Amino acid sequence: MRGFISSSRFKTRMQIRKATKEDARQIFEIRIAAIRHQCAGHYSKESLDLWTGGEMSDKFVEWMAAACHVAAIESTILGTGILDLESGQIDAVFVHPDVMGKGIAQAMMRHLEHLARNAGLAQMKLDSTLNAAAFYRKCGFVGDAVSTYESKKGISLDCIPMIKQLSAVEPAIG
């Protein structure tokens, strides 16, 4: 990954901020890399190809600028996340495979939860990929039943709908 920074300086230099249109290309590439890396073995090659195929659209660029948050060190984006402040739906939590396991997704989830609490939401929800359910459980989400997610690209993917109830008091960061 371009400009990778050692773990000792990693967390102190990383910032989570609102995405811009200029970030869309990196977000698009991280999404594809993360899906192909983490979801292989949980979904068929055909499903992965459909899910990650195609070019970045203007609609994607607009959506990212309107809704996405990025974890970045300087101009290098490491991870992404979206929270719909009306529904509490979380989407597009992706981390570049080169920096997975460094706490980026956890930091993003804390950030999105903070936004949800500030918006007065009582809960957050998401449709977890099969490979990510254990991570979301560690973040306080519950849900075990497998369902079918119908993507905007017209493919059906097994997922696990999950929910996290938010208390009125934000937990201490530790």
XYZ file of C-alpha atoms in Angstrom:
174
model
C 0.000 0.000 0.000
C 1.274 3.419 -0.901
C 2.835 5.261 2.034
C 2.314 2.525 4.644
C 3.273 3.783 8.082
C 4.693 1.605 10.866
C 2.275 0.500 13.582
C 4.008 2.488 16.302
C 3.049 5.750 14.576
C -0.087 4.381 12.965
C -2.840 5.181 15.454
C -1.525 8.601 16.404
C -1.443 9.754 12.781
C -4.718 8.272 11.582
C -7.743 10.565 11.419
C -11.349 9.820 10.601
C -13.012 12.476 8.487
C -15.855 13.007 6.060
C -15.076 11.773 2.557
C -14.816 14.089 -0.431
C -15.395 13.497 -4.131
C -11.617 13.366 -4.550
C -11.529 10.343 -2.186
C -13.931 8.288 -4.309
C -11.272 6.497 -6.402
C -9.372 5.280 -3.304
C -12.654 4.288 -1.607
C -13.693 2.327 -4.701
C -10.346 0.501 -4.831
C -10.389 -0.304 -1.085
C -13.927 -1.670 -1.402
C -12.910 -4.036 -4.194
C -9.672 -5.138 -2.487
C -11.382 -5.735 0.870
C -14.249 -7.730 -0.621
C -11.935 -9.889 -2.723
C -9.549 -10.459 0.202
C -11.967 -11.055 3.074
C -14.987 -12.592 1.370
C -13.176 -15.236 -0.687
C -14.124 -18.628 0.707
C -17.454 -17.308 2.020
C -18.988 -16.435 -1.366
C -18.599 -17.926 -4.826
C -16.114 -16.506 -7.313
C -19.062 -15.629 -9.559
C -20.732 -13.627 -6.772
C -17.470 -11.835 -5.951
C -16.930 -10.997 -9.620
C -20.447 -9.553 -9.933
C -20.141 -7.709 -6.603
C -16.831 -6.072 -7.460
C -17.223 -5.746 -11.225
C -17.858 -2.619 -13.193
C -16.446 0.861 -13.202
C -16.804 3.595 -10.634
C -19.893 5.628 -11.486
C -20.730 9.282 -10.940
C -23.511 8.072 -8.631
C -20.908 6.260 -6.487
C -18.772 9.426 -6.299
C -21.782 11.477 -5.180
C -22.821 8.849 -2.603
C -19.332 8.703 -1.095
C -19.084 12.492 -0.851
C -22.521 12.681 0.750
C -22.388 9.756 3.167
C -18.954 8.182 3.627
C -16.350 8.675 6.333
C -12.738 7.651 5.805
C -9.891 6.655 8.096
C -6.761 8.185 6.618
C -3.166 9.057 7.248
C -2.558 12.239 5.306
C -3.924 11.570 1.808
C -3.825 7.766 2.083
C -7.221 6.257 2.865
C -7.046 3.077 4.936
C -10.702 2.361 5.669
C -14.274 3.494 5.098
C -17.678 3.500 6.752
C -21.159 4.900 6.213
C -23.944 5.602 8.691
C -27.409 6.684 7.562
C -28.379 9.138 10.307
C -32.096 8.643 9.664
C -32.308 4.850 9.704
C -29.199 3.949 11.718
C -28.056 1.660 8.878
C -24.303 1.080 8.659
C -22.796 0.245 5.306
C -19.480 0.032 3.448
C -17.164 -0.667 6.370
C -14.034 -1.668 4.475
C -10.336 -1.687 5.345
C -7.500 -2.072 2.867
C -6.113 -5.645 3.156
C -2.556 -4.346 3.772
C -3.637 -2.764 7.064
C -6.326 -5.147 8.321
C -5.987 -6.067 11.983
C -4.560 -2.672 12.976
C -7.735 -1.365 14.680
C -8.972 0.736 11.759
C -12.402 -0.906 11.504
C -12.842 -0.695 15.291
C -11.975 3.011 15.213
C -14.439 3.531 12.356
C -17.191 1.704 14.239
C -16.566 3.847 17.355
C -16.740 6.955 15.162
C -20.016 5.878 13.537
C -21.490 5.004 16.933
C -20.511 8.446 18.230
C -22.306 10.030 15.245
C -25.373 7.849 15.872
C -25.536 8.845 19.541
C -25.129 12.532 18.680
C -28.022 12.167 16.232
C -30.182 10.670 18.999
C -30.470 7.232 17.415
C -31.576 4.410 19.698
C -29.953 1.711 17.592
C -27.655 0.960 14.687
C -28.178 -1.889 12.242
C -26.269 -3.541 9.437
C -26.227 -6.502 7.101
C -22.983 -8.320 7.853
C -21.152 -10.420 5.326
C -20.659 -13.969 6.579
C -16.958 -13.347 7.223
C -17.475 -10.131 9.252
C -20.162 -11.223 11.742
C -17.642 -12.113 14.491
C -16.072 -8.648 14.190
C -19.451 -6.922 14.522
C -20.320 -9.088 17.537
C -17.133 -7.812 19.197
C -18.457 -4.300 18.494
C -21.675 -5.106 20.387
C -23.988 -6.105 17.540
C -26.289 -9.105 17.859
C -27.797 -11.337 15.212
C -27.299 -14.896 14.005
C -29.939 -15.634 11.386
C -28.744 -15.805 7.803
C -30.800 -13.769 5.376
C -30.436 -12.677 1.763
C -29.162 -9.236 0.825
C -30.291 -7.988 -2.575
C -27.607 -5.651 -3.901
C -28.197 -2.653 -6.126
C -26.234 -4.548 -8.784
C -28.909 -7.251 -8.771
C -27.024 -10.000 -6.991
C -28.179 -11.945 -3.952
C -25.724 -12.502 -1.109
C -26.129 -14.352 2.165
C -25.805 -11.952 5.064
C -26.517 -11.716 8.771
C -28.781 -8.821 9.769
C -27.435 -7.392 13.030
C -28.469 -4.672 15.453
C -26.891 -2.751 18.316
C -28.992 -0.954 20.892
C -27.464 2.339 21.960
C -27.690 3.489 25.542
C -28.076 7.156 26.373
C -24.550 7.222 27.788
C -21.573 6.863 25.482
C -19.139 4.189 26.715
C -15.661 5.256 27.755
C -12.991 4.696 25.139
C -10.351 2.347 26.399
